[in-house]
Amino acid sequence: MGGLESNVNVTTDWHQIAYQSLRIDWADVANSAHPRPVFAAIICVVLVCVCVYFAVAPSPVRLTHAANTVLVRRHSRTSSKVATNVPLSALVRSACPSLAHGRFFPTPWLVSGHLQTLYAGLVSKFPELRANYDRELFDLPDGGLIAIDWNKNHKDMPATSPILILLHGLAGGSRETYICDLVPYALRDNYRVAALNFRGCGNTEITTPQLYSAAHTADLRALINHIHQSYPLAPLVGIGFSLGANILLKYVGEESTKCPLIACVSVANPYDLNLGINGLHSSFIGKQLYSKVMTQSLIGIYKRHRNMFEKNPQHPQFSDPLSPNQILNAKYLPDFDEAATRRVFGYRTVSEYYRMGSSAQYIPDLAIPTLMLSDLDDPIALSSSIPLADALGNPYVILATTRNGGHLGWFEGIFFPKRWFPTPVMEFVNALVEVSFHAIVAQTNQV
C-alpha cells in the first residue's frame, strides 16, 4: 500500500511560516519583570523534552534471521582472487552499519507511526524537485502497457553497471517522494535506475481493461526479463515499497531458484492482506482515514481510464461484470476490491484475492538474499502481518525492524526532515552487488 496522501495545499515557504509562528521573542522575555525564573523554566522544559526524546524516541534496528544463513562468497578488497565464504548475516553485520549497529532517530515532532505516516502523505504534495527520468514504454504480451522511467544518463553508463528496479506503492508512480528520496543515493553509487509505473499509474495509459493488483506478477516478470535481456552483464536488484514490495516478494518466491535478480529489498510490505485489512479496519483512524484515502486514490485511477472499462464491462477474463456506479461509490478498500479488483483478475471473492495475493506465503520460497525492512509502528502495513516464523526459517532472509517510522516515513532531522531508510537499503544493496560483481567478472573472464 502506498504512502498516505493529503488534499491540503501548502505553500513552498511552509518552513518559514512554521518558524515564525513558533518563534520566541527573547527581548520581551529578557525585559520581563522576572527574567531569571522564566529562563530557568524554559531551560528546564527544554532539558526535560530532550531527556524524554532520547529515552523514548530513538529506535535501535533489530535484525532477525535464521541461525544459519546462506553463505556468500566475499572477495578481498585488495585482490579479487582472494575470497572467503561468509554467512549472509555476517556480511550484513560487517558491511551494513546502519542495520547492524544503527539507530533510527525520528524527527522530535514526528515521534509516532501515525505522525510519520501523515507527514509522508503531506510532503507528497509539496512542490519540490523530483527525479529526472527518461521514459520507456514497454508493451506487454497481452497488449497492456507499462512505463519504465530510467535515470537520464543511463545509456552512457557501462554495460556492467548494476540496475535498481523500483516498484511503487498503491496508486503511486515513479515520482513518489519515497522513490525520489532513494534515487540520489543510487546515482551516487553508480547504479542505473529503472522505476516502474504499473498499468494506469504515473500517467501511463491503459490499453486493455486491466489495472494492476497485489497478486498480479506477470507484468513484473515481463519487465525484469526485458531489462535482463537488454543488460545481460548488469546485476539486477529489486526494491519494492508497500504494495510494490508485496508484488516483488511474491514474484521472487514464484521464481525461487530461477529468479534473475541477485538480491531484493522489501520496504513497508503489508505481507498478509487479509490480516492487514482486518487490522486496518479495527481502528477508527485506520478505517475512516487511511482506508478511505487509499480508496479514493484507486477510484481516481479508475476515473482516468473508465472509458476502457465501460467499453468492456463483461470482458471474458472478468469473474463478474463490472458496475461503474459500484466502483465510484466504493468507500473502503474492500469495497473497491469487491467492485473492481477481484472481478478484473478473476477471483470469486475479495477474501480469495487477498489470500492468493499475499506475499507472506512465498517467504519460504525466496532463494536470493532478501532484506525485509518494516516498522513496528506502521499503521497501514501492520506489524502483526510480518511473517516472523517464515523469515526465521529462510536462510536467505534478513528481517530488519524499527519503531516510530510509520508507513513509508522514517523521517529524521528537526527543521528539514529527511528519510532514514535510503542509507541502510543501499548498504545492503551495495554489499550484495559487490559479491555478485566479482562473480560476473569471473564469468566474463572465463568466456
XYZ file of C-alpha atoms in Angstrom:
447
model
C 0.000 0.000 0.000
C 1.364 3.402 -0.927
C 2.112 6.345 1.302
C -0.959 8.253 2.575
C -1.750 11.345 0.551
C -3.290 14.630 1.705
C -5.514 17.147 -0.044
C -4.070 20.086 1.881
C -2.440 22.777 -0.261
C 0.762 24.089 1.314
C 2.940 26.951 0.137
C 6.574 26.367 -0.654
C 7.674 28.567 2.322
C 5.875 26.416 4.889
C 9.080 26.047 6.931
C 9.353 29.837 7.361
C 5.670 30.098 8.290
C 6.016 27.416 10.926
C 9.186 29.033 12.266
C 7.571 32.473 12.567
C 4.563 31.033 14.361
C 6.761 29.288 16.947
C 9.445 31.992 17.325
C 10.026 33.284 20.838
C 10.657 36.999 21.294
C 13.670 36.771 23.567
C 13.835 40.544 24.008
C 10.411 40.546 25.645
C 11.448 37.685 27.881
C 14.635 39.470 28.925
C 12.744 42.696 29.749
C 10.081 40.953 31.790
C 9.821 41.560 35.499
C 11.201 38.151 36.416
C 13.560 37.096 33.599
C 15.604 34.584 35.574
C 12.725 32.331 36.641
C 11.347 32.475 33.102
C 14.692 31.482 31.602
C 15.127 28.746 34.202
C 11.674 27.365 33.453
C 12.335 27.384 29.704
C 15.678 25.635 30.170
C 14.093 23.008 32.428
C 11.315 22.324 29.940
C 13.832 22.013 27.112
C 16.042 19.658 29.119
C 13.080 17.509 30.114
C 11.938 17.303 26.492
C 15.442 16.346 25.345
C 15.751 13.688 28.026
C 12.339 12.231 27.214
C 13.149 12.214 23.496
C 16.452 10.370 23.902
C 14.896 7.959 26.402
C 11.860 7.055 24.301
C 12.198 8.038 20.651
C 15.453 6.504 19.302
C 14.876 3.084 17.831
C 17.702 0.562 17.501
C 17.425 -1.550 14.369
C 16.583 -5.121 15.279
C 17.822 -7.832 12.931
C 16.082 -11.202 12.782
C 17.299 -14.101 10.677
C 17.879 -17.834 10.622
C 20.567 -19.251 12.868
C 22.498 -20.349 9.790
C 22.068 -18.001 6.867
C 23.148 -18.768 3.322
C 26.864 -18.496 2.524
C 28.004 -15.786 0.106
C 31.438 -15.581 -1.427
C 33.061 -12.336 -0.311
C 36.173 -11.181 -2.123
C 39.031 -9.224 -0.640
C 39.041 -5.511 -1.415
C 42.741 -5.759 -2.277
C 42.588 -8.808 -4.541
C 39.636 -10.332 -6.390
C 41.457 -13.687 -6.308
C 41.230 -13.877 -2.511
C 37.749 -14.847 -1.341
C 36.060 -16.404 1.659
C 32.598 -17.819 2.207
C 30.727 -15.834 4.842
C 27.145 -16.161 6.106
C 24.744 -13.561 4.763
C 24.074 -12.402 8.321
C 27.799 -11.833 8.899
C 28.070 -9.890 5.640
C 25.194 -7.636 6.697
C 26.630 -7.071 10.154
C 30.031 -6.121 8.747
C 29.052 -4.205 5.598
C 25.790 -2.564 6.709
C 26.488 -0.451 9.828
C 23.097 1.284 9.661
C 21.447 -2.109 10.054
C 23.932 -3.840 12.340
C 24.631 -1.026 14.778
C 22.346 1.753 13.635
C 19.564 3.658 15.327
C 16.654 5.465 13.798
C 16.175 8.889 15.422
C 12.711 10.103 14.408
C 12.041 13.794 13.988
C 11.104 15.046 17.506
C 7.719 16.292 16.359
C 7.063 13.056 14.442
C 7.589 10.513 17.198
C 4.745 8.145 16.372
C 3.820 5.929 13.460
C 0.698 7.979 12.724
C 2.572 11.299 12.669
C 5.270 9.870 10.405
C 2.623 8.444 8.060
C 0.601 11.652 7.919
C 3.733 13.689 7.268
C 4.729 11.294 4.473
C 1.371 11.959 2.857
C 1.726 15.695 3.395
C 5.174 16.061 1.826
C 3.993 14.144 -1.225
C 2.018 17.295 -2.070
C 4.832 19.797 -1.684
C 6.189 21.296 -4.929
C 9.797 20.207 -4.939
C 12.475 18.945 -7.293
C 11.737 15.366 -8.295
C 13.816 12.768 -10.097
C 14.566 13.469 -13.760
C 13.769 10.469 -15.954
C 13.834 9.149 -19.498
C 10.635 7.196 -20.113
C 10.482 3.885 -21.952
C 7.058 2.496 -22.828
C 7.022 -1.285 -22.682
C 4.365 -3.325 -24.471
C 3.176 -6.345 -22.521
C 2.335 -9.701 -24.138
C -1.424 -9.219 -23.594
C -1.439 -5.771 -25.237
C -1.102 -3.870 -21.989
C 1.346 -1.036 -21.389
C 3.672 -0.096 -18.552
C 6.275 2.641 -18.307
C 9.879 2.344 -17.166
C 11.440 5.601 -16.014
C 15.231 5.460 -16.372
C 17.744 7.906 -14.944
C 18.750 10.470 -17.566
C 22.281 9.252 -18.335
C 21.597 5.520 -18.174
C 22.565 4.933 -21.815
C 26.070 6.325 -21.187
C 26.803 4.022 -18.262
C 28.939 0.839 -18.576
C 27.207 -2.388 -19.529
C 28.075 -3.868 -16.123
C 26.528 -1.020 -14.109
C 24.086 -2.569 -11.628
C 20.401 -1.772 -12.091
C 17.886 -0.957 -9.379
C 14.321 -1.870 -10.346
C 11.966 0.199 -8.171
C 8.315 -0.705 -7.551
C 5.954 1.938 -6.181
C 3.092 1.502 -3.745
C -0.695 1.699 -4.091
C -1.850 4.137 -6.805
C 1.646 5.633 -6.906
C 4.335 6.005 -9.541
C 7.993 6.696 -10.159
C 7.694 10.254 -8.816
C 6.557 9.332 -5.319
C 8.733 11.041 -2.713
C 9.884 7.774 -1.132
C 11.249 6.708 -4.537
C 12.722 10.112 -5.363
C 14.440 10.171 -1.962
C 16.225 6.896 -2.801
C 17.260 7.755 -6.368
C 20.094 10.198 -5.466
C 21.731 7.537 -3.297
C 21.555 5.056 -6.175
C 23.015 7.537 -8.672
C 25.781 8.434 -6.239
C 26.781 4.764 -6.164
C 26.690 4.499 -9.991
C 23.509 2.466 -10.406
C 21.130 2.561 -13.293
C 17.641 3.291 -12.006
C 14.585 1.672 -13.610
C 11.481 2.946 -11.828
C 8.389 1.002 -12.849
C 4.962 2.557 -13.344
C 2.254 -0.123 -13.174
C -0.679 -0.106 -15.572
C -2.585 3.149 -15.319
C -0.084 4.694 -12.884
C 2.395 7.515 -13.403
C 0.424 8.999 -16.335
C 0.555 5.692 -18.194
C -2.359 4.916 -20.456
C -4.388 1.741 -20.059
C -4.656 -0.136 -23.360
C -6.528 -3.195 -22.068
C -9.339 -3.473 -19.468
C -6.948 -4.372 -16.661
C -5.332 -2.442 -13.836
C -2.744 -3.974 -11.515
C -3.107 -5.811 -8.244
C -1.194 -7.242 -5.327
C -1.478 -10.718 -6.828
C -0.509 -9.944 -10.426
C 3.189 -10.617 -11.077
C 3.120 -11.267 -14.840
C 3.838 -7.618 -15.682
C 6.834 -7.512 -13.363
C 8.115 -10.806 -14.760
C 7.933 -9.457 -18.332
C 9.650 -6.216 -17.291
C 12.540 -7.934 -15.490
C 13.083 -10.317 -18.395
C 13.163 -7.336 -20.760
C 15.741 -5.492 -18.655
C 17.814 -8.638 -18.188
C 17.909 -9.226 -21.949
C 18.828 -5.586 -22.576
C 21.660 -5.598 -19.998
C 22.815 -9.231 -19.598
C 26.023 -8.269 -17.735
C 24.356 -5.982 -15.195
C 23.428 -7.243 -11.714
C 19.704 -6.652 -11.119
C 18.269 -5.707 -7.737
C 14.574 -5.219 -7.000
C 13.333 -2.747 -4.380
C 9.618 -2.643 -3.647
C 7.634 -0.241 -1.491
C 4.389 -1.174 0.272
C 2.114 -2.871 -2.301
C 5.078 -2.906 -4.711
C 7.052 -4.796 -2.060
C 4.271 -7.374 -1.835
C 4.287 -7.850 -5.617
C 8.091 -8.091 -5.657
C 8.362 -10.759 -2.944
C 5.529 -12.751 -4.488
C 7.381 -12.711 -7.824
C 10.727 -13.640 -6.255
C 9.075 -16.508 -4.366
C 7.363 -17.746 -7.511
C 10.659 -17.709 -9.417
C 12.576 -19.174 -6.471
C 15.950 -20.539 -7.675
C 15.312 -19.265 -11.224
C 14.993 -15.612 -10.208
C 17.258 -13.365 -12.339
C 17.663 -10.832 -9.518
C 20.772 -11.090 -7.370
C 19.010 -9.562 -4.338
C 15.817 -7.783 -3.371
C 14.595 -5.350 -0.722
C 11.067 -5.175 0.658
C 10.137 -1.868 2.343
C 6.911 -1.475 4.387
C 5.372 -4.651 2.966
C 1.792 -5.489 4.085
C 2.614 -9.236 3.648
C -0.774 -10.708 4.664
C -3.611 -8.797 3.000
C -6.490 -10.470 4.837
C -4.852 -9.968 8.208
C -3.767 -6.473 7.250
C -7.164 -5.180 6.128
C -8.830 -6.600 9.236
C -6.240 -4.892 11.401
C -6.509 -1.633 9.483
C -10.291 -1.556 9.898
C -10.079 -2.422 13.589
C -9.191 1.194 14.437
C -11.181 4.343 13.729
C -8.292 6.197 12.063
C -7.340 3.113 10.061
C -10.805 2.657 8.609
C -12.086 6.219 8.420
C -8.855 7.886 7.285
C -6.274 5.551 5.756
C -8.683 3.143 4.078
C -10.868 5.956 2.737
C -7.964 7.989 1.360
C -6.368 4.992 -0.366
C -9.729 4.014 -1.818
C -10.170 7.481 -3.312
C -6.721 7.167 -4.894
C -7.788 3.924 -6.592
C -11.055 5.481 -7.726
C -9.026 8.325 -9.215
C -7.092 5.867 -11.377
C -10.323 4.213 -12.463
C -11.860 7.577 -13.393
C -8.903 8.457 -15.611
C -9.373 5.228 -17.566
C -13.071 4.478 -17.081
C -13.813 4.539 -20.829
C -11.705 1.420 -21.327
C -13.647 -0.451 -18.634
C -17.069 0.820 -19.636
C -16.434 -0.463 -23.162
C -15.685 -3.915 -21.732
C -17.931 -4.385 -18.649
C -18.137 -8.157 -19.259
C -14.666 -8.932 -20.552
C -14.055 -12.719 -20.807
C -11.346 -12.640 -18.150
C -13.640 -10.983 -15.573
C -15.152 -13.281 -12.960
C -18.219 -10.997 -12.779
C -19.377 -7.917 -14.747
C -18.171 -4.508 -13.599
C -20.574 -1.894 -12.264
C -19.194 1.665 -12.678
C -21.556 3.012 -10.001
C -20.417 0.405 -7.501
C -16.768 1.254 -8.206
C -17.291 5.021 -7.978
C -19.259 4.685 -4.733
C -16.693 2.467 -3.012
C -15.995 3.811 0.461
C -13.306 1.496 1.788
C -10.571 -0.675 0.259
C -12.569 -3.940 0.393
C -15.444 -2.141 -1.347
C -13.220 -1.170 -4.273
C -11.598 -4.591 -4.409
C -15.057 -6.214 -4.469
C -16.357 -3.890 -7.182
C -13.239 -3.888 -9.362
C -10.029 -5.725 -8.433
C -11.273 -9.213 -7.694
C -13.585 -9.166 -10.761
C -10.927 -7.896 -13.186
C -8.479 -10.569 -12.051
C -10.966 -13.424 -11.960
C -11.304 -14.043 -8.215
C -14.566 -15.275 -6.743
C -14.363 -13.245 -3.530
C -12.287 -10.428 -2.072
C -11.034 -12.813 0.603
C -9.758 -15.184 -2.076
C -7.950 -12.293 -3.796
C -6.363 -11.188 -0.535
C -5.340 -14.737 0.334
C -3.876 -15.542 -3.092
C -2.223 -12.135 -3.384
C -0.405 -12.137 -0.041
C 3.373 -12.365 -0.330
C 3.729 -13.927 3.141
C 3.032 -17.400 1.756
C 6.007 -17.060 -0.620
C 8.622 -16.144 2.003
C 9.774 -19.793 2.385
C 10.441 -19.940 -1.383
C 12.728 -16.889 -1.577
C 16.098 -18.066 -2.906
C 18.051 -14.808 -3.234
C 19.409 -12.571 -0.446
C 16.435 -10.534 0.758
C 16.156 -7.597 3.135
C 12.707 -7.100 4.674
C 12.526 -3.644 6.285
C 9.436 -2.922 8.380
C 8.415 -0.541 11.132
C 6.613 -1.943 14.152
C 4.501 1.223 14.460
C 3.377 1.210 10.825
C -0.378 1.937 10.989
C -1.033 0.597 7.458
C 1.316 -2.371 6.980
C 0.763 -3.671 10.494
C 3.459 -5.439 12.496
C 1.034 -8.301 13.189
C 1.265 -9.184 9.484
C 5.051 -9.646 9.491
C 5.759 -13.367 8.805
C 8.330 -13.735 11.554
C 8.424 -17.533 11.641
C 8.871 -17.795 7.881
C 11.649 -15.187 7.960
C 13.430 -17.178 10.664
C 13.063 -20.332 8.610
C 14.577 -19.000 5.384
C 18.394 -18.610 5.353
C 18.169 -16.029 2.532
C 16.135 -13.543 4.575
C 17.226 -10.695 6.817
C 14.343 -9.013 8.660
C 15.082 -5.516 9.980
C 12.567 -3.702 12.178
C 12.394 -0.267 13.763
C 9.899 1.745 15.785
C 8.286 5.149 15.218
C 8.941 5.147 11.466
C 5.325 4.862 10.309
C 4.341 3.792 6.806
C 6.998 4.830 4.276
C 8.074 7.578 6.626
C 11.278 7.116 8.661
C 11.860 10.892 8.815
C 14.864 12.191 10.744
C 16.033 15.732 11.491
C 14.327 18.661 13.187
C 13.640 21.513 10.770
C 14.050 19.796 7.400
C 13.302 16.084 7.954
C 14.859 13.566 5.604
C 14.161 9.882 5.222
C 16.442 7.444 7.017
C 15.773 4.254 5.044
C 17.821 5.006 1.841
C 21.085 4.590 3.768
C 20.508 1.070 5.176
C 18.823 -0.070 1.965
C 21.772 0.996 -0.179
C 24.274 -0.503 2.269
C 22.574 -3.861 1.833
C 22.340 -3.489 -1.942
C 25.990 -2.428 -2.264
C 27.168 -5.390 -0.196
C 25.301 -7.895 -2.365
C 26.191 -6.205 -5.652
C 29.868 -6.289 -4.721
C 29.599 -10.040 -4.159
C 27.718 -10.507 -7.431
C 30.020 -8.231 -9.424
C 33.055 -10.390 -8.708
C 31.122 -13.443 -9.866
C 30.104 -11.674 -13.089
C 33.666 -10.520 -13.763
C 34.975 -14.035 -13.210
C 32.326 -15.456 -15.522
C 33.158 -12.864 -18.206
C 36.875 -13.623 -17.970
C 36.174 -17.337 -18.453
C 34.178 -16.604 -21.583
